Amino acid sequence: MTPREKVKGESVEHARQVAVVTGAGRMRGIGRACALRLARDGFFVVVHGRS
């Protein structure tokens, strides 16, 4: 994916977007994977986890 891509036929701009990911307290898992992917795609990412 790139910072600009088509989603359901609409253009989405990720530049300067912030994503909040909960459940990212483990060193592996879906929360971590989502946070890494969003960061790679250009989002500023805020993560939260209990551990």
PDB file of C-alpha atoms in Angstrom:
ATOM      1  CA  MET A   1       0.000   0.000   0.000  1.00  0.00           C
ATOM      2  CA  THR A   2       0.995   3.601  -0.477  1.00  0.00           C
ATOM      3  CA  PRO A   3      -0.074   6.749   1.397  1.00  0.00           C
ATOM      4  CA  ARG A   4      -2.569   7.363  -1.413  1.00  0.00           C
ATOM      5  CA  GLU A   5      -4.648   4.428  -2.593  1.00  0.00           C
ATOM      6  CA  LYS A   6      -8.131   3.528  -3.711  1.00  0.00           C
ATOM      7  CA  VAL A   7     -10.559   2.170  -1.131  1.00  0.00           C
ATOM      8  CA  LYS A   8     -14.012   1.238  -2.448  1.00  0.00           C
ATOM      9  CA  GLY A   9     -13.437   3.489  -5.448  1.00  0.00           C
ATOM     10  CA  GLU A  10     -12.501   6.569  -3.413  1.00  0.00           C
ATOM     11  CA  SER A  11      -9.080   8.118  -3.001  1.00  0.00           C
ATOM     12  CA  VAL A  12      -7.850   8.216   0.596  1.00  0.00           C
ATOM     13  CA  GLU A  13      -5.044  10.529   1.714  1.00  0.00           C
ATOM     14  CA  HIS A  14      -3.145   9.284   4.790  1.00  0.00           C
ATOM     15  CA  ALA A  15      -0.715  12.202   5.055  1.00  0.00           C
ATOM     16  CA  ARG A  16      -0.822  13.738   8.541  1.00  0.00           C
ATOM     17  CA  GLN A  17      -3.477  11.271   9.695  1.00  0.00           C
ATOM     18  CA  VAL A  18      -3.331   9.839  13.219  1.00  0.00           C
ATOM     19  CA  ALA A  19      -4.316   6.268  14.072  1.00  0.00           C
ATOM     20  CA  VAL A  20      -4.923   5.050  17.632  1.00  0.00           C
ATOM     21  CA  VAL A  21      -4.300   1.324  18.092  1.00  0.00           C
ATOM     22  CA  THR A  22      -5.369  -0.425  21.294  1.00  0.00           C
ATOM     23  CA  GLY A  23      -4.277  -3.916  22.238  1.00  0.00           C
ATOM     24  CA  ALA A  24      -0.687  -3.372  21.144  1.00  0.00           C
ATOM     25  CA  GLY A  25       0.921  -4.413  24.443  1.00  0.00           C
ATOM     26  CA  ARG A  26       2.251  -7.753  23.231  1.00  0.00           C
ATOM     27  CA  MET A  27       5.426  -8.150  21.214  1.00  0.00           C
ATOM     28  CA  ARG A  28       3.428 -10.068  18.625  1.00  0.00           C
ATOM     29  CA  GLY A  29      -0.211 -10.001  17.736  1.00  0.00           C
ATOM     30  CA  ILE A  30      -2.775  -8.169  15.689  1.00  0.00           C
ATOM     31  CA  GLY A  31      -2.446  -4.840  17.538  1.00  0.00           C
ATOM     32  CA  ARG A  32       1.288  -4.698  16.875  1.00  0.00           C
ATOM     33  CA  ALA A  33       0.836  -5.785  13.270  1.00  0.00           C
ATOM     34  CA  CYS A  34      -1.794  -3.100  12.683  1.00  0.00           C
ATOM     35  CA  ALA A  35       0.372  -0.403  14.269  1.00  0.00           C
ATOM     36  CA  LEU A  36       3.390  -1.360  12.165  1.00  0.00           C
ATOM     37  CA  ARG A  37       1.377  -1.437   8.947  1.00  0.00           C
ATOM     38  CA  LEU A  38      -0.264   1.926   9.631  1.00  0.00           C
ATOM     39  CA  ALA A  39       3.128   3.493  10.401  1.00  0.00           C
ATOM     40  CA  ARG A  40       4.573   2.018   7.215  1.00  0.00           C
ATOM     41  CA  ASP A  41       1.652   3.507   5.277  1.00  0.00           C
ATOM     42  CA  GLY A  42       2.400   6.997   6.581  1.00  0.00           C
ATOM     43  CA  PHE A  43       0.137   7.387   9.605  1.00  0.00           C
ATOM     44  CA  PHE A  44       1.271   8.863  12.905  1.00  0.00           C
ATOM     45  CA  VAL A  45       0.470   5.981  15.267  1.00  0.00           C
ATOM     46  CA  VAL A  46      -0.454   6.078  18.960  1.00  0.00           C
ATOM     47  CA  VAL A  47      -0.394   2.653  20.618  1.00  0.00           C
ATOM     48  CA  HIS A  48      -1.830   1.489  23.919  1.00  0.00           C
ATOM     49  CA  GLY A  49      -1.508  -1.801  25.735  1.00  0.00           C
ATOM     50  CA  ARG A  50      -1.946  -3.117  29.256  1.00  0.00           C
ATOM     51  CA  SER A  51       1.459  -4.757  29.602  1.00  0.00           C
TER      52      SER A  51
END
